[in-house]
């Protein structure tokens, strides 16, 4: 019976502490909200910020560079997962600030927002470090359930309710696919741990068709979360209906979490299934980029436009995943990963996710700052003349748009530069060309915002009231966008270091 | 004996599931679901998992279904009218899938490709102590995380479902 005894948790506590702090913090914020029911909710956002800060400190204290297997193999904390943990917490910090300012300006979000945000972050952290199908599923559901409620949580707002309900229905459907795939994979491997699956795949052909089918079903589940075409239908409606600060969180943290687990999963499966995954992912990447950009051209609401743009960016990121498992040349058709190419693609992927999160948070932060009394600043036409009325807000939004379009010296340019050069190094020149054409296409709709803000005459009914706190936070993001665009080397080298540790 | 119990209970469970879907009254459907749950408990018992079987009866067939029935009756459970509509065309593949799955199973059985017999369950298999050890040992993370998932679902249902003024604690 020795094998069944509880593992010694004591020596894992330092690595588990970030998870425990976020989980306990969520419970604490909920209790504080229930005990002190005041009109203003500043104490809740402050407490949330403290919890997030503490989890960062705990993460820093537990150290870097090593691989920690926790809770009998359910979680494996590596630098890869630590990178994502920082990203999630960073997104949550800014979302808390933006949400706090929206609350002050008469937003009708419920106070349960803050604990749910923390639980969503907990789910993402579990997802990024999961090394067992069980923890993958539970992390994903914790995140998803919390985000469904965040999206639909605006009191008395039909569009928000519609967004939440639609997201819930479609998300449950996608989860069912994911679960079916996991069940099949369990049947194939005889275990749910990633190590079991890797061993079963390495053992020989076996029921390889079963594993491929399972992989496909799981891809549907993850593809839904990252808004990959053709599983993207929910994105515009949900991004549009949810309040801007929640949309910013969905577009950055949720997407990053989806890509974290997708990357790990593709790396786990690829040595054995590359022949089925690779062409499939190439096709999906191209379709996702193109559909996202083409539809974004025709949008009149800025949130809907950014929703389609986030689909397009999922396509670019998929390009990075494709490159990660691309076949090296001259290997007689056998799928093998060139270590150098893999590192380049992986680090480009991480850098892109970071840059993409910065610019989207900045953009949605400004949109949220301009919204008032539960009415979202959504109509592009009403941004006319914003540069004269609110110069700082207009400048931040302009920087975010230029960066999304990939124009130097913003971080968006460097992200695309690293990504496309990795694609070219892998010998996938046609894919790189499609990517560049797509990002040229995207310049049109991003610049349209700039033209409206800076060159159109201000009209009656334009947005003219911006929240100072939110705009300042977004301005800090804009500063980071510029800083990382000019000096990307340090972060990029750190990202390379992360992928050097991963055994391909 | 165990195999006989397994297949009988399995067949009864399927019957319960099918009958549940075919009902026009929500209350009767819920009762058929109770039937299916009890049959599922029989399947667990046949698989040498007595504790899970007991829990299945207590928690699912007992507590959860009582709650279901309570809610259905409180809301005057809907009864569909007698009018029968043709199944829309896109639904037909969905109807075809279960019979196909049965065909595959029967085909595999007839072709003589027998699966290896599983080894007999070790002594003490399925005992509460063993399940507890697994839950609080290997599956500790899952055990704790599920409670958070349920908590999030609970908060979500309350915040979305209730109007602000009607919260019991405010």
XYZ file of C-alpha atoms in Angstrom:
674
model
C 0.000 0.000 0.000
C 3.011 2.249 0.166
C 2.475 3.557 -3.335
C -0.889 4.941 -2.387
C 0.317 7.074 0.480
C 0.085 10.807 0.092
C 3.274 12.288 -1.343
C 5.301 14.513 0.878
C 3.943 17.931 0.018
C 6.349 19.741 2.322
C 9.309 19.965 -0.022
C 7.070 20.985 -2.938
C 5.483 23.818 -1.050
C 7.705 26.582 -2.418
C 6.846 25.681 -6.003
C 3.162 25.248 -5.144
C 2.959 28.534 -3.272
C 2.046 30.722 -6.297
C -0.922 28.432 -7.029
C -1.992 28.380 -3.394
C -1.762 32.154 -3.069
C -3.955 32.761 -6.105
C -6.514 30.142 -5.000
C -6.577 31.330 -1.405
C -6.656 34.942 -2.572
C -9.749 34.245 -4.643
C -11.521 32.808 -1.606
C -10.343 35.713 0.543
C -11.575 38.379 -1.874
C -14.925 36.626 -2.023
C -15.232 36.579 1.773
C -14.179 40.209 2.100
C -16.808 41.161 -0.464
C -19.470 39.263 1.456
C -18.459 40.669 4.841
C -17.998 44.329 3.901
C -20.716 45.203 1.448
C -19.902 48.790 0.610
C -20.928 50.865 -2.349
C -17.419 51.361 -3.680
C -15.356 48.334 -4.522
C -11.869 49.822 -4.332
C -10.828 47.565 -1.469
C -11.571 44.503 -3.607
C -9.426 45.611 -6.523
C -6.645 46.593 -4.145
C -6.788 43.198 -2.443
C -6.745 41.465 -5.816
C -3.658 43.412 -6.808
C -1.928 42.441 -3.546
C -2.745 38.760 -4.090
C -1.356 38.870 -7.625
C 1.770 40.656 -6.424
C 2.303 38.076 -3.675
C 2.024 35.250 -6.184
C 4.720 36.916 -8.310
C 6.968 37.213 -5.262
C 6.393 33.547 -4.410
C 7.208 32.645 -7.986
C 10.445 34.654 -7.865
C 11.369 33.082 -4.552
C 11.004 29.527 -5.825
C 13.737 30.186 -8.388
C 14.250 29.483 -12.080
C 16.019 27.125 -14.397
C 14.944 23.850 -12.843
C 12.135 21.452 -13.584
C 9.876 20.620 -10.664
C 7.495 17.683 -10.807
C 4.693 18.380 -8.352
C 1.796 16.445 -6.833
C 2.696 13.008 -8.176
C 3.221 14.199 -11.723
C 0.062 16.265 -12.115
C 2.025 19.464 -12.591
C 5.500 20.074 -13.979
C 6.756 23.583 -13.356
C 9.412 24.650 -15.848
C 10.684 28.001 -17.050
C 8.184 27.667 -19.884
C 5.295 27.554 -17.436
C 6.863 30.266 -15.257
C 6.986 32.584 -18.268
C 3.291 32.043 -18.830
C 2.488 32.472 -15.145
C 4.081 35.915 -15.238
C 2.173 36.743 -18.409
C -1.168 35.693 -16.893
C -0.555 37.590 -13.679
C 0.533 40.676 -15.624
C -2.635 40.572 -17.737
C -4.724 40.102 -14.595
C -3.070 43.068 -12.858
C -3.902 45.386 -15.749
C -7.389 43.946 -16.081
C -7.937 44.663 -12.384
C -6.843 48.266 -12.855
C -9.054 48.739 -15.906
C -12.003 47.050 -14.206
C -11.552 49.199 -11.114
C -11.736 52.349 -13.199
C -14.776 51.057 -15.075
C -16.508 50.346 -11.759
C -15.913 53.941 -10.713
C -17.449 55.191 -13.919
C -20.736 53.422 -13.425
C -19.953 50.084 -14.982
C -22.520 47.566 -13.855
C -20.236 44.590 -13.380
C -20.905 42.565 -10.279
C -18.343 42.550 -7.443
C -17.843 38.810 -7.984
C -15.650 39.944 -10.856
C -12.486 39.972 -8.738
C -12.580 36.464 -7.221
C -13.570 35.050 -10.599
C -10.615 36.799 -12.208
C -8.287 35.197 -9.661
C -9.819 31.752 -10.215
C -9.405 32.208 -13.958
C -5.721 32.984 -13.397
C -5.430 29.867 -11.219
C -6.896 27.753 -14.008
C -4.455 29.245 -16.507
C -1.471 28.609 -14.243
C -2.514 24.977 -13.825
C -3.033 24.714 -17.570
C 0.416 26.084 -18.418
C 2.204 23.666 -16.089
C -0.086 20.641 -16.471
C 1.594 17.343 -17.265
C -1.427 15.094 -16.987
C -4.603 15.048 -19.062
C -6.619 15.372 -15.862
C -4.932 18.590 -14.791
C -5.174 19.931 -18.355
C -8.918 19.456 -18.349
C -9.470 20.805 -14.855
C -7.261 23.832 -15.464
C -9.079 24.547 -18.707
C -12.507 24.266 -17.080
C -11.559 26.441 -14.110
C -10.385 29.120 -16.514
C -13.302 28.766 -18.911
C -16.113 28.726 -16.361
C -14.741 31.841 -14.698
C -14.351 33.654 -18.012
C -17.883 32.701 -19.156
C -19.232 34.469 -16.096
C -16.900 37.462 -16.531
C -18.098 37.892 -20.116
C -21.772 37.704 -19.178
C -21.550 39.443 -15.843
C -22.738 42.951 -16.637
C -26.004 43.576 -14.873
C -28.977 44.302 -17.105
C -26.939 44.348 -20.316
C -28.517 42.124 -22.940
C -25.435 42.020 -25.135
C -23.195 40.972 -22.273
C -25.646 38.246 -21.261
C -25.789 37.062 -24.845
C -21.992 36.998 -24.994
C -21.727 34.987 -21.792
C -24.405 32.530 -22.797
C -23.029 32.026 -26.280
C -19.538 31.515 -24.922
C -20.835 29.036 -22.348
C -22.772 26.958 -24.885
C -20.060 26.855 -27.519
C -17.351 26.365 -24.920
C -19.146 23.398 -23.367
C -19.476 21.878 -26.796
C -15.747 22.313 -27.419
C -14.980 20.841 -23.996
C -16.987 17.758 -24.912
C -14.776 17.268 -27.986
C -11.692 17.737 -25.861
C -12.895 15.236 -23.285
C -13.730 12.635 -25.937
C -10.242 13.044 -27.372
C -8.687 12.666 -23.950
C -10.711 9.521 -23.272
C -9.491 8.000 -26.538
C -5.921 9.005 -25.758
C -6.246 7.380 -22.342
C -7.463 4.239 -24.045
C -4.468 4.367 -26.372
C -1.806 5.079 -23.749
C -3.241 3.299 -20.716
C -2.512 6.316 -18.547
C -3.309 9.979 -18.349
C 0.156 11.345 -17.567
C 2.049 13.010 -20.421
C 4.927 10.621 -19.727
C 2.616 7.619 -20.252
C 1.400 9.071 -23.534
C 4.939 9.761 -24.717
C 5.975 6.217 -23.819
C 2.989 4.672 -25.596
C 3.635 6.746 -28.723
C 7.303 5.768 -28.696
C 6.537 2.085 -28.183
C 5.579 1.510 -31.770
C 2.691 1.736 -34.186
C 0.014 0.123 -32.020
C -3.347 1.754 -32.609
C -1.845 4.871 -34.106
C -5.068 5.773 -35.875
C -6.691 5.989 -32.477
C -4.016 8.382 -31.244
C -4.392 10.522 -34.369
C -8.167 10.676 -33.928
C -7.738 11.584 -30.269
C -5.213 14.261 -31.193
C -7.639 15.736 -33.711
C -10.467 15.936 -31.181
C -8.152 17.553 -28.641
C -7.035 20.029 -31.289
C -10.689 21.062 -31.717
C -10.922 21.781 -27.997
C -7.771 23.876 -27.887
C -8.528 25.507 -31.241
C -11.767 26.810 -29.798
C -9.978 28.452 -26.892
C -7.436 30.231 -29.094
C -10.121 31.225 -31.662
C -8.681 29.229 -34.543
C -10.696 29.154 -37.777
C -13.046 27.181 -38.184
C -13.739 27.188 -34.439
C -13.818 30.981 -34.200
C -17.531 31.745 -34.693
C -18.067 32.767 -31.084
C -15.204 35.283 -31.022
C -16.723 38.438 -32.575
C -19.989 38.229 -30.643
C -18.356 37.440 -27.318
C -15.563 40.012 -27.660
C -18.132 42.567 -28.735
C -20.681 41.891 -26.016
C -18.339 41.602 -23.053
C -17.141 44.832 -21.393
C -13.825 46.112 -22.806
C -11.673 45.182 -19.834
C -12.961 41.575 -19.904
C -12.422 41.428 -23.660
C -8.851 42.589 -23.132
C -8.347 39.753 -20.671
C -9.893 37.210 -23.037
C -7.854 38.385 -25.993
C -4.559 38.173 -24.095
C -4.468 35.830 -21.096
C -7.010 33.264 -22.310
C -5.408 33.131 -25.725
C -1.924 32.819 -24.211
C -3.147 29.969 -21.990
C -4.587 28.214 -25.018
C -1.322 28.556 -26.886
C 0.690 27.400 -23.870
C -1.145 24.089 -23.717
C -1.397 23.767 -27.504
C 2.383 24.166 -27.829
C 3.103 21.633 -25.106
C 0.641 19.201 -26.551
C 1.926 19.521 -30.097
C 5.482 18.974 -28.842
C 4.339 15.895 -26.947
C 2.569 14.369 -29.921
C 4.677 15.567 -32.815
C 7.631 13.141 -32.964
C 5.148 10.402 -33.762
C 2.210 12.082 -35.374
C 3.855 14.865 -37.305
C 2.629 13.409 -40.564
C -0.982 14.031 -39.601
C -0.556 17.145 -37.489
C 1.802 19.089 -39.645
C -0.223 19.568 -42.855
C -3.370 20.068 -40.797
C -1.811 22.852 -38.748
C -0.317 24.500 -41.820
C -3.760 24.665 -43.402
C -5.385 25.940 -40.234
C -2.735 28.639 -39.782
C -3.174 29.960 -43.321
C -6.985 29.931 -43.145
C -7.023 31.524 -39.699
C -4.749 34.399 -40.725
C -6.578 35.107 -43.945
C -10.143 34.877 -42.681
C -9.332 37.020 -39.643
C -7.737 39.786 -41.654
C -10.261 39.800 -44.495
C -13.284 40.058 -42.227
C -11.616 42.638 -39.990
C -11.414 44.958 -43.000
C -15.175 45.388 -43.058
C -15.888 46.109 -39.392
C -17.373 49.330 -38.059
C -17.145 48.576 -34.353
C -13.681 48.783 -32.888
C -14.198 45.811 -30.553
C -15.477 43.621 -33.355
C -12.542 44.731 -35.486
C -10.114 43.807 -32.717
C -11.907 40.455 -32.300
C -11.267 39.573 -35.941
C -7.750 40.910 -35.614
C -7.205 38.605 -32.651
C -8.288 35.700 -34.863
C -5.723 36.834 -37.428
C -3.056 36.984 -34.741
C -3.978 33.457 -33.654
C -3.109 32.537 -37.231
C 0.349 34.124 -36.974
C 0.914 32.347 -33.676
C -0.140 29.051 -35.247
C 2.517 29.711 -37.842
C 5.004 29.640 -34.970
C 3.588 26.321 -33.740
C 3.826 24.914 -37.268
C 7.451 25.978 -37.528
C 8.170 24.363 -34.191
C 7.307 20.952 -35.638
C 8.369 21.591 -39.219
C 10.404 18.880 -40.919
C 14.081 19.701 -41.355
C 15.195 19.413 -44.955
C 17.114 16.541 -46.458
C 15.841 14.052 -43.960
C 14.228 11.835 -46.573
C 10.768 12.967 -45.673
C 11.068 11.953 -42.086
C 9.761 14.508 -39.656
C 12.652 15.653 -37.572
C 13.090 18.857 -35.751
C 16.130 20.960 -36.288
C 17.086 22.074 -32.839
C 18.086 25.529 -33.946
C 14.904 26.093 -35.911
C 12.852 24.811 -33.016
C 14.500 27.237 -30.638
C 14.018 30.141 -33.027
C 10.355 29.292 -33.564
C 9.665 28.678 -29.884
C 11.275 31.868 -28.695
C 9.503 33.823 -31.445
C 6.221 32.327 -30.257
C 6.798 33.413 -26.656
C 7.980 36.874 -27.681
C 4.979 37.269 -29.957
C 2.569 36.320 -27.173
C 4.168 38.866 -24.869
C 4.109 41.664 -27.423
C 0.606 40.776 -28.552
C -0.635 40.899 -24.956
C 0.920 44.332 -24.398
C -0.686 45.901 -27.452
C -4.117 44.364 -26.982
C -4.248 45.306 -23.317
C -3.287 48.869 -24.235
C -5.956 49.057 -26.944
C -8.744 47.586 -24.812
C -7.579 49.683 -21.881
C -8.144 52.888 -23.842
C -11.494 51.646 -25.151
C -12.537 50.869 -21.590
C -11.285 54.260 -20.389
C -13.482 56.021 -22.952
C -16.539 53.942 -22.073
C -18.872 55.418 -19.537
C -21.851 54.313 -17.506
C -21.891 50.864 -19.051
C -21.932 52.208 -22.617
C -18.951 50.956 -24.548
C -16.883 53.278 -26.735
C -17.341 51.038 -29.721
C -18.182 53.131 -32.812
C -15.068 53.944 -34.803
C -16.666 57.072 -36.305
C -17.063 58.611 -32.880
C -13.312 58.483 -32.315
C -13.038 61.426 -34.732
C -10.969 64.223 -33.294
C -9.949 62.291 -30.213
C -6.380 63.519 -30.707
C -7.517 67.034 -29.867
C -9.875 66.206 -27.041
C -7.829 63.527 -25.289
C -4.308 63.605 -26.748
C -2.812 61.009 -24.395
C -5.579 58.442 -24.913
C -5.376 58.964 -28.674
C -1.587 58.586 -28.641
C -1.732 55.342 -26.641
C -4.386 53.889 -28.939
C -2.316 54.985 -31.943
C 0.786 53.244 -30.607
C -1.206 50.076 -29.939
C -2.656 50.131 -33.471
C 0.714 50.772 -35.113
C 2.181 47.936 -33.090
C -0.651 45.570 -34.038
C -0.018 46.474 -37.652
C 3.650 45.549 -37.198
C 5.238 48.905 -37.885
C 8.684 49.658 -36.424
C 9.798 50.695 -33.833
C 6.941 48.985 -31.974
C 7.099 45.552 -30.367
C 4.627 44.271 -32.950
C 7.255 44.710 -35.632
C 9.931 42.831 -33.701
C 7.468 40.008 -32.883
C 6.612 39.573 -36.530
C 10.279 39.898 -37.496
C 11.349 37.075 -35.170
C 8.390 34.937 -36.160
C 8.724 35.273 -39.917
C 12.501 34.880 -39.831
C 12.041 31.600 -37.913
C 9.540 30.509 -40.547
C 12.004 31.337 -43.314
C 14.818 29.549 -41.499
C 12.702 26.429 -41.402
C 12.486 26.671 -45.179
C 8.793 27.472 -45.238
C 9.144 30.500 -47.503
C 5.612 30.314 -49.001
C 4.113 30.402 -45.517
C 6.214 33.423 -44.617
C 5.042 35.191 -47.769
C 1.396 34.489 -46.945
C 2.025 35.822 -43.455
C 3.631 39.029 -44.712
C 0.844 39.618 -47.238
C -1.665 39.169 -44.453
C 0.039 41.634 -42.185
C 0.209 44.168 -45.023
C -3.537 43.705 -45.448
C -4.044 44.353 -41.754
C -2.311 47.742 -41.942
C -5.423 49.113 -43.633
C -7.863 48.549 -40.814
C -5.449 49.448 -38.032
C -4.461 52.714 -39.694
C -8.108 53.560 -40.249
C -8.413 54.167 -36.499
C -5.445 56.545 -36.643
C -6.899 58.410 -39.603
C -10.212 58.847 -37.794
C -8.552 59.996 -34.588
C -6.030 62.387 -36.076
C -7.319 63.605 -39.413
C -11.086 63.755 -39.116
C -12.809 66.809 -37.757
C -14.384 66.273 -34.361
C -18.129 65.849 -34.551
C -20.935 66.073 -32.082
C -21.241 62.998 -29.889
C -17.623 61.962 -30.136
C -15.997 60.306 -27.149
C -14.514 63.031 -24.990
C -14.248 61.649 -21.494
C -11.374 59.369 -20.502
C -10.603 57.865 -17.143
C -7.233 59.101 -15.932
C -6.195 55.931 -14.079
C -6.980 53.623 -16.978
C -5.315 55.891 -19.529
C -2.180 56.154 -17.370
C -2.007 52.361 -17.047
C -2.438 52.046 -20.802
C 0.267 54.683 -21.272
C 2.677 52.530 -19.257
C 1.842 49.675 -21.628
C 2.487 51.943 -24.601
C 5.875 52.773 -23.097
C 6.626 49.052 -22.811
C 5.542 48.534 -26.414
C 8.079 51.131 -27.541
C 10.787 49.920 -25.159
C 10.498 46.288 -26.235
C 10.336 47.401 -29.844
C 13.646 49.221 -29.545
C 15.417 46.836 -27.180
C 13.951 43.373 -27.692
C 17.227 41.492 -27.239
C 17.079 40.783 -23.493
C 13.572 39.338 -23.519
C 14.186 37.443 -26.727
C 17.323 35.837 -25.321
C 15.403 34.802 -22.198
C 12.753 33.219 -24.420
C 15.475 31.335 -26.309
C 16.867 30.123 -22.993
C 13.435 28.748 -22.077
C 13.265 26.696 -25.232
C 16.851 25.502 -24.884
C 15.742 23.598 -21.781
C 12.914 21.819 -23.528
C 13.884 18.454 -24.879
C 12.420 18.166 -28.317
C -21.957 -14.682 -12.628
C -20.221 -11.303 -12.695
C -20.296 -11.230 -16.472
C -24.017 -11.996 -16.420
C -24.608 -9.186 -13.908
C -22.477 -6.811 -15.958
C -24.297 -7.382 -19.237
C -27.764 -7.411 -17.662
C -27.155 -4.160 -15.821
C -25.501 -2.648 -18.889
C -28.538 -3.490 -21.033
C -30.900 -2.096 -18.412
C -28.834 1.088 -18.212
C -29.048 1.557 -21.980
C -32.781 0.921 -21.826
C -33.104 3.566 -19.116
C -31.111 6.075 -21.166
C -33.140 5.490 -24.322
C -36.458 5.646 -22.497
C -35.409 8.872 -20.794
C -34.757 10.571 -24.106
C -38.058 9.349 -25.561
C -40.314 10.713 -22.806
C -42.612 13.664 -23.367
C -42.953 14.519 -19.706
C -39.953 15.824 -17.779
C -40.979 14.042 -14.563
C -41.226 10.641 -16.221
C -37.896 11.273 -17.977
C -36.272 12.010 -14.628
C -37.654 8.761 -13.205
C -36.163 6.812 -16.112
C -32.861 8.532 -15.367
C -33.065 7.185 -11.801
C -33.556 3.741 -13.320
C -30.462 4.203 -15.493
C -28.411 5.357 -12.516
C -29.350 2.325 -10.450
C -28.450 0.050 -13.341
C -25.110 1.876 -13.577
C -24.564 1.081 -9.907
C -25.085 -2.560 -10.818
C -22.399 -2.249 -13.521
C -19.966 -0.838 -10.965
C -20.803 -3.649 -8.556
C -20.097 -6.211 -11.261
C -16.714 -4.542 -11.874
C -15.706 -5.203 -8.233
C -16.154 -1.607 -7.166
C -18.752 -1.937 -4.406
C -18.028 1.398 -2.773
C -18.512 3.320 -6.012
C -21.726 1.359 -6.593
C -23.092 2.396 -3.205
C -22.078 6.009 -3.815
C -23.780 5.903 -7.200
C -27.071 4.921 -5.561
C -26.733 7.305 -2.636
C -25.477 10.391 -4.430
C -26.841 10.149 -7.967
C -29.972 8.058 -7.743
C -30.683 9.467 -4.305
C -29.620 12.996 -3.565
C -29.114 14.511 -7.022
C -32.203 13.009 -8.613
C -34.386 14.059 -5.693
C -33.134 17.580 -6.263
C -33.840 17.269 -10.003
C -37.369 16.030 -9.394
C -37.937 18.717 -6.803
C -36.917 21.461 -9.207
C -38.893 19.983 -12.107
C -42.046 19.673 -10.043
C -41.600 23.123 -8.526
C -41.368 24.600 -12.011
C -44.375 22.505 -13.172
C -42.208 20.244 -15.301
C -42.914 20.794 -18.967
C -44.917 18.177 -20.836
C -44.570 18.344 -24.606
C -47.809 18.379 -26.577
C -48.916 15.339 -28.492
C -47.904 16.682 -31.875
C -45.096 14.640 -33.408
C -42.724 16.325 -35.815
C -40.442 14.669 -38.310
C -36.807 14.657 -37.310
C -34.958 17.366 -39.274
C -32.565 15.948 -41.849
C -29.283 17.125 -40.217
C -30.216 15.117 -37.117
C -30.297 11.758 -38.859
C -26.529 11.116 -38.683
C -26.695 11.726 -34.942
C -29.403 9.077 -34.662
C -27.335 6.678 -36.756
C -24.233 6.869 -34.572
C -25.316 4.709 -31.584
C -26.527 1.776 -33.736
C -23.281 2.015 -35.706
C -21.264 1.841 -32.499
C -23.225 -1.256 -31.451
C -22.590 -2.797 -34.899
C -18.850 -2.195 -34.533
C -18.849 -3.850 -31.129
C -20.878 -6.861 -32.297
C -18.708 -7.141 -35.414
C -15.565 -7.163 -33.306
C -17.059 -9.842 -31.082
C -18.123 -12.013 -34.017
C -14.759 -11.708 -35.740
C -13.268 -13.531 -32.789
C -10.728 -10.849 -31.965
C -11.110 -11.224 -28.247
C -9.592 -8.711 -25.932
C -7.278 -10.165 -23.322
C -9.076 -10.973 -20.130
C -8.275 -8.480 -17.435
C -6.424 -9.871 -14.426
C -8.600 -10.451 -11.403
C -8.898 -7.501 -9.070
C -6.353 -7.599 -6.245
C -7.378 -8.051 -2.646
C -9.056 -4.997 -1.179
C -9.683 -3.425 -4.597
C -12.294 -0.680 -4.556
C -12.332 -0.450 -0.779
C -13.057 3.000 0.650
C -9.572 3.234 2.171
C -7.961 2.677 -1.202
C -10.170 5.240 -2.917
C -9.418 7.735 -0.160
C -5.692 7.153 -0.553
C -5.910 7.792 -4.280
C -8.064 10.881 -3.833
C -5.792 12.469 -1.250
C -2.572 11.169 -2.774
C -2.100 10.822 -6.494
C -5.225 12.791 -7.371
C -4.919 15.464 -4.699
C -4.665 18.271 -7.233
C -7.717 17.065 -9.149
C -9.664 16.651 -5.924
C -8.928 20.198 -4.773
C -9.265 21.788 -8.184
C -12.678 20.230 -8.773
C -13.906 21.965 -5.639
C -12.711 25.270 -7.097
C -14.419 24.482 -10.413
C -17.661 23.777 -8.562
C -17.264 26.948 -6.526
C -16.777 29.012 -9.687
C -19.827 27.372 -11.253
C -21.816 28.131 -8.104
C -20.801 31.793 -8.028
C -21.493 32.022 -11.740
C -24.965 30.520 -11.469
C -25.824 32.792 -8.549
C -24.521 36.017 -10.071
C -26.030 35.387 -13.491
C -29.251 33.794 -12.314
C -30.345 36.053 -9.503
C -31.288 39.684 -9.634
C -29.092 41.857 -7.480
C -31.732 42.697 -4.880
C -32.752 39.133 -4.321
C -29.405 37.849 -3.072
C -30.180 36.220 0.264
C -27.310 37.868 2.112
C -27.700 41.457 1.013
